[in-house]
One Martini backbone bead per residue (centre of mass of N, CA, C, O) as a GRO file, in nm:
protein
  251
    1UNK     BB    1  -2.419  -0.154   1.879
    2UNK     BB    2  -2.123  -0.223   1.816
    3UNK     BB    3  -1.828  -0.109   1.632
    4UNK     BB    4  -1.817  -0.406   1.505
    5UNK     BB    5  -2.129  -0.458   1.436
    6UNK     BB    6  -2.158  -0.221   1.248
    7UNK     BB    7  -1.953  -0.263   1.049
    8UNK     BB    8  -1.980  -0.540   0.976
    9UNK     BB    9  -2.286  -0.482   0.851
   10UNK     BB   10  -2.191  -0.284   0.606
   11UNK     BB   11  -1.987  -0.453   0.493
   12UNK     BB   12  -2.243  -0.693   0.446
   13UNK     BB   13  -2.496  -0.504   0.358
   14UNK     BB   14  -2.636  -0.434   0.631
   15UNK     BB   15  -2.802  -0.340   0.910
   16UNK     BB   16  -2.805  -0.056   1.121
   17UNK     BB   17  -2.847   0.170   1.355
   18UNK     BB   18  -2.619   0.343   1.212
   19UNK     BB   19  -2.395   0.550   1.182
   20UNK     BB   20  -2.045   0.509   1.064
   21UNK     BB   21  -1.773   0.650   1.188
   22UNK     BB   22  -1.411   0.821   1.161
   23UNK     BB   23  -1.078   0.798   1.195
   24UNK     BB   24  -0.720   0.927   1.152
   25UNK     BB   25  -0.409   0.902   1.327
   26UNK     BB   26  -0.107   1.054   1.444
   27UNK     BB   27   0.157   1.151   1.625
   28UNK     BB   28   0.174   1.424   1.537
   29UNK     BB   29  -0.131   1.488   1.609
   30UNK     BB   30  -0.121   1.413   1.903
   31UNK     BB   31   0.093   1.630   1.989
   32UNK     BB   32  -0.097   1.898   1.911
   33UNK     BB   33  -0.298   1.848   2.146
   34UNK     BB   34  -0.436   1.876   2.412
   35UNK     BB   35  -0.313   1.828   2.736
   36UNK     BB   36  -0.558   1.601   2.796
   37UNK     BB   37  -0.471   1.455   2.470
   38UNK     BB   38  -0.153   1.424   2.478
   39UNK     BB   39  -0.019   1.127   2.394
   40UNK     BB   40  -0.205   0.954   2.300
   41UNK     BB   41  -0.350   0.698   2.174
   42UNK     BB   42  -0.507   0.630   1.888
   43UNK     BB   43  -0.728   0.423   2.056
   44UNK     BB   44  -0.804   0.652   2.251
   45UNK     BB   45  -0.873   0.870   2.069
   46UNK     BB   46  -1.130   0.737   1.953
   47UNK     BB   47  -1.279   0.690   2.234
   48UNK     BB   48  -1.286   0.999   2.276
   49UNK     BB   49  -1.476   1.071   1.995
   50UNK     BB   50  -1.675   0.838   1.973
   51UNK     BB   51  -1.590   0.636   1.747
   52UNK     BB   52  -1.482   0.404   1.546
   53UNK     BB   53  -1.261   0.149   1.425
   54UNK     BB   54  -1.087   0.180   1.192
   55UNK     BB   55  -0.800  -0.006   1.083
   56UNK     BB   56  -0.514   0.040   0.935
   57UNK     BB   57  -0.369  -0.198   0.984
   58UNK     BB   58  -0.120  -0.053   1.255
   59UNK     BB   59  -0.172   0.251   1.320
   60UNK     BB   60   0.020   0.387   1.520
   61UNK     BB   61   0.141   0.117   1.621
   62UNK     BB   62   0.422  -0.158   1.771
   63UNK     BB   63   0.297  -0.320   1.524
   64UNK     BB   64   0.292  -0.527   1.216
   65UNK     BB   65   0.241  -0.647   0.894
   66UNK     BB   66   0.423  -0.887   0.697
   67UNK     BB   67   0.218  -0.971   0.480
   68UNK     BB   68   0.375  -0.955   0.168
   69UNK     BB   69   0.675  -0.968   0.123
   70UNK     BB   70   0.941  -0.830  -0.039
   71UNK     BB   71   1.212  -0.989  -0.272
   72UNK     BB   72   1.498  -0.971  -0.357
   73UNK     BB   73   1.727  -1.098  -0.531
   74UNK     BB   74   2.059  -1.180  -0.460
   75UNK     BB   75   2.148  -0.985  -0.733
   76UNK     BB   76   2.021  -0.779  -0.534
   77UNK     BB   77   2.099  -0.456  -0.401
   78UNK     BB   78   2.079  -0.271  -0.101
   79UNK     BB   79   2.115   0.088  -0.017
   80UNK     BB   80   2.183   0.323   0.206
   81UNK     BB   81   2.175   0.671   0.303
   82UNK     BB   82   2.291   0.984   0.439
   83UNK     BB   83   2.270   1.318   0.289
   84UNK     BB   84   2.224   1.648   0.340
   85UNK     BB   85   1.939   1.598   0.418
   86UNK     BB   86   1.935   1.296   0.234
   87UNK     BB   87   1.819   1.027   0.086
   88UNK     BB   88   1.952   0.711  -0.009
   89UNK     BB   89   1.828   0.447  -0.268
   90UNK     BB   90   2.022   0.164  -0.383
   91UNK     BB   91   1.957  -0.047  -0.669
   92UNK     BB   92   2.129  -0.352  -0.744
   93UNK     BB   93   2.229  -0.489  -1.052
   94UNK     BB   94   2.412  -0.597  -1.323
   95UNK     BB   95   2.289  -0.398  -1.522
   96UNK     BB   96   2.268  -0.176  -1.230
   97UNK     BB   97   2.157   0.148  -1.115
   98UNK     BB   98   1.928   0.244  -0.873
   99UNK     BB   99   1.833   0.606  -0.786
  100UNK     BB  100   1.692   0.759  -0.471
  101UNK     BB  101   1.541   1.029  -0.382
  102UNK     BB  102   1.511   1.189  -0.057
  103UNK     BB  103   1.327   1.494   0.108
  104UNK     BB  104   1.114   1.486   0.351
  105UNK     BB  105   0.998   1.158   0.213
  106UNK     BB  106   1.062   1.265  -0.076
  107UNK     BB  107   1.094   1.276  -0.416
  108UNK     BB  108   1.381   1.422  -0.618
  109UNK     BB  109   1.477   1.130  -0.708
  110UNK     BB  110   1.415   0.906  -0.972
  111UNK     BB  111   1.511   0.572  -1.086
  112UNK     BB  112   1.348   0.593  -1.347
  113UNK     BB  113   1.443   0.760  -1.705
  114UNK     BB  114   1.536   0.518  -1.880
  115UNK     BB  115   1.573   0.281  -2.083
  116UNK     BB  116   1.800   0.137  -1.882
  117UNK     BB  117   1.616   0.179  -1.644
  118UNK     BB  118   1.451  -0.042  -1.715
  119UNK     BB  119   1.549  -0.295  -1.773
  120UNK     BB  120   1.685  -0.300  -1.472
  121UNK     BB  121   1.352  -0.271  -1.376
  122UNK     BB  122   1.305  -0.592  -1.486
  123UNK     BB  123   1.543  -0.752  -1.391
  124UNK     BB  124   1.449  -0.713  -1.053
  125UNK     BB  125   1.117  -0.786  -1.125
  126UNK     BB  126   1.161  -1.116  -1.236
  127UNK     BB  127   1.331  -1.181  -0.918
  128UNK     BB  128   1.098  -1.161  -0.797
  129UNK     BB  129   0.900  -1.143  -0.447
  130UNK     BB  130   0.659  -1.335  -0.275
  131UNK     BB  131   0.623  -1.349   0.109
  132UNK     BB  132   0.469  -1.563   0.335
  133UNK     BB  133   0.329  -1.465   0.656
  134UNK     BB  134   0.220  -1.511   0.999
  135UNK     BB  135  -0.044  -1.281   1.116
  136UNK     BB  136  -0.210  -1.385   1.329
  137UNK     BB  137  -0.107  -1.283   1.598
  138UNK     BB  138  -0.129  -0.996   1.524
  139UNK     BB  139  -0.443  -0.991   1.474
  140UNK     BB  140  -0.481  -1.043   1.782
  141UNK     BB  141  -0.391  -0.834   1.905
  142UNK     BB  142  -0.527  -0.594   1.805
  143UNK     BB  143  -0.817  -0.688   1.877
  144UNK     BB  144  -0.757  -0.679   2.199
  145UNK     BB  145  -0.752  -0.407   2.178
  146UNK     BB  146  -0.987  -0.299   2.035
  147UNK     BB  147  -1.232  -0.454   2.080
  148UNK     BB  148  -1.574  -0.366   2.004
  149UNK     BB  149  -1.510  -0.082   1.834
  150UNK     BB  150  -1.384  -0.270   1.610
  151UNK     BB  151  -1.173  -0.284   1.325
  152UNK     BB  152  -0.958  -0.461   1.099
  153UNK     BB  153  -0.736  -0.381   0.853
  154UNK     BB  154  -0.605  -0.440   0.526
  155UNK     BB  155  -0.342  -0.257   0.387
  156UNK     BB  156  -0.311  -0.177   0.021
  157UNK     BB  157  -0.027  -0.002  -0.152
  158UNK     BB  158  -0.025   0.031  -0.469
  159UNK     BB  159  -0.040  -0.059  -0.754
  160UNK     BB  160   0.156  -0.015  -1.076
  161UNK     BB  161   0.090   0.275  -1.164
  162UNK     BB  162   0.099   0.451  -0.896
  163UNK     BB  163   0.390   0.354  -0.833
  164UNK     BB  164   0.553   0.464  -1.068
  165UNK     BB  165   0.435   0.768  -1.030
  166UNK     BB  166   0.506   0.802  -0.725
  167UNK     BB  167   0.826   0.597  -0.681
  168UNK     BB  168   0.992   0.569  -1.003
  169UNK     BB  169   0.910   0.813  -1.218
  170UNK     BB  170   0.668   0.989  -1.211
  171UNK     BB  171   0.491   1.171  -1.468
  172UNK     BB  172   0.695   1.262  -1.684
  173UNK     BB  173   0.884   1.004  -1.701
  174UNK     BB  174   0.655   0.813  -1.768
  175UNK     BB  175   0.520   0.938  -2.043
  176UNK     BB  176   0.753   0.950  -2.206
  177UNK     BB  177   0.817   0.681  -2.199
  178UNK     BB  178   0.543   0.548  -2.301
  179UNK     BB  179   0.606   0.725  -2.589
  180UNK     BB  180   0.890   0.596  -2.661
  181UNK     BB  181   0.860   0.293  -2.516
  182UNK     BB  182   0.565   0.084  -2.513
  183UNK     BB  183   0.684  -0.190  -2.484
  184UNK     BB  184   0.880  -0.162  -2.246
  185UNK     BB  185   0.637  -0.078  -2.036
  186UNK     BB  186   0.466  -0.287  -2.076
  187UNK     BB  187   0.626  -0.513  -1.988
  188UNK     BB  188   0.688  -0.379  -1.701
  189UNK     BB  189   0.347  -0.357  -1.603
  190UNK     BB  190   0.302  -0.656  -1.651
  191UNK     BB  191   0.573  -0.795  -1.449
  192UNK     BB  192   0.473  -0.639  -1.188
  193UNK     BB  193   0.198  -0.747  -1.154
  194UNK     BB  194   0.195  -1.022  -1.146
  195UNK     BB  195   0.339  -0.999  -0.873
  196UNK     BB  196   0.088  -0.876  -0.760
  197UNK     BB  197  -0.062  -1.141  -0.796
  198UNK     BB  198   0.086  -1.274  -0.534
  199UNK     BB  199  -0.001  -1.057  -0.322
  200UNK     BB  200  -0.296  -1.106  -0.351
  201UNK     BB  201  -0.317  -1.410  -0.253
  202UNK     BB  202  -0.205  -1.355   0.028
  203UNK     BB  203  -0.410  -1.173   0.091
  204UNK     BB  204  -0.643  -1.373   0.082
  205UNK     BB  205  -0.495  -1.498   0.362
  206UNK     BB  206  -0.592  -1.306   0.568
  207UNK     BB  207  -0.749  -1.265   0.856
  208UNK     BB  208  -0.884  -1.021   0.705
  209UNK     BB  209  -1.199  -0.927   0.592
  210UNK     BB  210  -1.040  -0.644   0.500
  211UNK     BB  211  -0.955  -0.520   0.207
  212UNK     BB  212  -0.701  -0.267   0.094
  213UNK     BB  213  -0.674  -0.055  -0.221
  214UNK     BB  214  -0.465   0.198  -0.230
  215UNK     BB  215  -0.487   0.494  -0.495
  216UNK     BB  216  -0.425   0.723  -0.654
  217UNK     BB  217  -0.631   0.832  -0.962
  218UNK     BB  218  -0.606   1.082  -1.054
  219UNK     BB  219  -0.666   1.293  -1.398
  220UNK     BB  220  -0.399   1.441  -1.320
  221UNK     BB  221  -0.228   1.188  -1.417
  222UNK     BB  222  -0.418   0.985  -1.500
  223UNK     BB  223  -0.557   0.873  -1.763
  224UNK     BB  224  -0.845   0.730  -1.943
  225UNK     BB  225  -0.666   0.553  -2.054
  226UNK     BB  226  -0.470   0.416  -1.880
  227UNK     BB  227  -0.703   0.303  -1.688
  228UNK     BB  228  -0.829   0.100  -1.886
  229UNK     BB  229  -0.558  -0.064  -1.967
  230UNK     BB  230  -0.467  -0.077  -1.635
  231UNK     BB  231  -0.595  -0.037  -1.393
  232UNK     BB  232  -0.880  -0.178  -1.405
  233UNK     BB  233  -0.777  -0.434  -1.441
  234UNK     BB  234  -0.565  -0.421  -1.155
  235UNK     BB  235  -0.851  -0.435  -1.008
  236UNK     BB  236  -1.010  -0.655  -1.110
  237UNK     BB  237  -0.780  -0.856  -0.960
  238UNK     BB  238  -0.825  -0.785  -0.690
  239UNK     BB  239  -1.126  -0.844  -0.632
  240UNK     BB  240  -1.138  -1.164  -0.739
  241UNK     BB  241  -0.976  -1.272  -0.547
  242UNK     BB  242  -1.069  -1.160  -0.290
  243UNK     BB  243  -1.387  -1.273  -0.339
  244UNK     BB  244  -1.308  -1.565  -0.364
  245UNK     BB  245  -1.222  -1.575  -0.065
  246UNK     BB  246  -1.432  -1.441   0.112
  247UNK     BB  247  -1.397  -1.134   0.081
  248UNK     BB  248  -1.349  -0.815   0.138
  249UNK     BB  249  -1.338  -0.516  -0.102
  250UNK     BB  250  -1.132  -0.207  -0.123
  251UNK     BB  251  -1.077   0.117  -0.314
   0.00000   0.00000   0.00000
């Protein structure tokens, strides 16, 4: 079996010949690597251990998918700027504005944290849209290069929950805000959702047979009761969608 031919068939639960092994590589990574195989291509370098090529996206390509591109409305305006080795991005709504500061790629400051500012990225997120985009050529491209080795897949997330906790309000923010004001949160990621389920239709019109949500569950921040009232609601819908479509879904 080639290396798409076996993925291909674990994926739709049939006999393989063997088992299917891959692994996942960056430029950090290539960089550090023996002078013999240093600066290799993500894909030479798969082929060079001998793995199958499983690619999320175009990981490590110089092409990536645009589809479902987000898009705020007219109303909402975005600002960037880089400050004492700190990155800056604001997003600014009639209502107000939300900042994000990040160090190292990492945010040390999250944007919402207060009741004005659930508001703030309610309605910012009420005008929001999902733009589908013709992934196709960019589809074949990766194929091309790939050619029986593997396969490519599309890879999206995280859902709402793990959204809000790693990159709009942090875990001490999400959990204040739940218990302070559980009305307005719910709101917000209700109307959040709606939106990916947006998200979710597009992706099931992707060329990619294989959709992936990651997304970080660990119950070191998730509770067992937030995961059942909402992670996992919010999985078996995106779960749904794809498999409706004749889609692989993994999680």
């Amino acid at each position: 079996m080639t290396g798409r031919e076996r993925i291909n068939a674990i994926m739709n639960k049939k006999p393989a010949d063997r088992l299917s092994w891959t692994t996942i590589v960056d430029n950090a990574t290539l960089s550090k690597l023996p002078d013999n195989i240093k600066g290799m291509s993500g894909i030479d370098f798969y082929r060079y251990i001998g793995c199958d090529i499983f690619l999320l996206n175009c990981w490590g390509m110089n092409m990536d998918f645009s589809s479902p591109q987000l898009v705020w409305s007219e109303d909402t305006k975005t600002n960037y700027k880089y400050e004492d080795g700190k990155s800056i991005h604001e997003l600014k709504s009639s209502k107000g504005t939300l900042t994000t500061i990040y160090r190292n790629g990492h945010p040390i400051k999250y944007p919402v944290s207060s009741i004005d500012d659930i508001n703030i990225y309610m309605q910012i997120w009420e005008n929001a849209q999902f733009i589908e985009h013709d992934d196709n050529q960019v589809y074949d491209n990766i194929n091309s290069i790939i050619g029986d080795d593997g396969i490519v897949t599309r890879f999206w997330g995280p859902s709402t929950i793990p959204k809000l906790l790693e990159y709009d309000m942090g875990v001490m923010n999400f959990y204040c805000l739940l218990n302070d004001y559980p009305d307005e949160m719910d709101a917000l990621i209700s109307t959040i959702h709606k939106k990916e389920l947006e998200a979710f239709e597009i992706l099931a019109k992707s060329p990619c047979d294989v959709i992936i949500l990651c997304e970080n569950t660990s119950t070191f921040y998730i509770s067992p009761d937030v995961y059942r009232k909402y992670n996992g609601r919010h999985v078996r819908d995106f779960v749904d969608i794809i498999h409706d479509s004749g889609k692989i879904a993994i999680i």
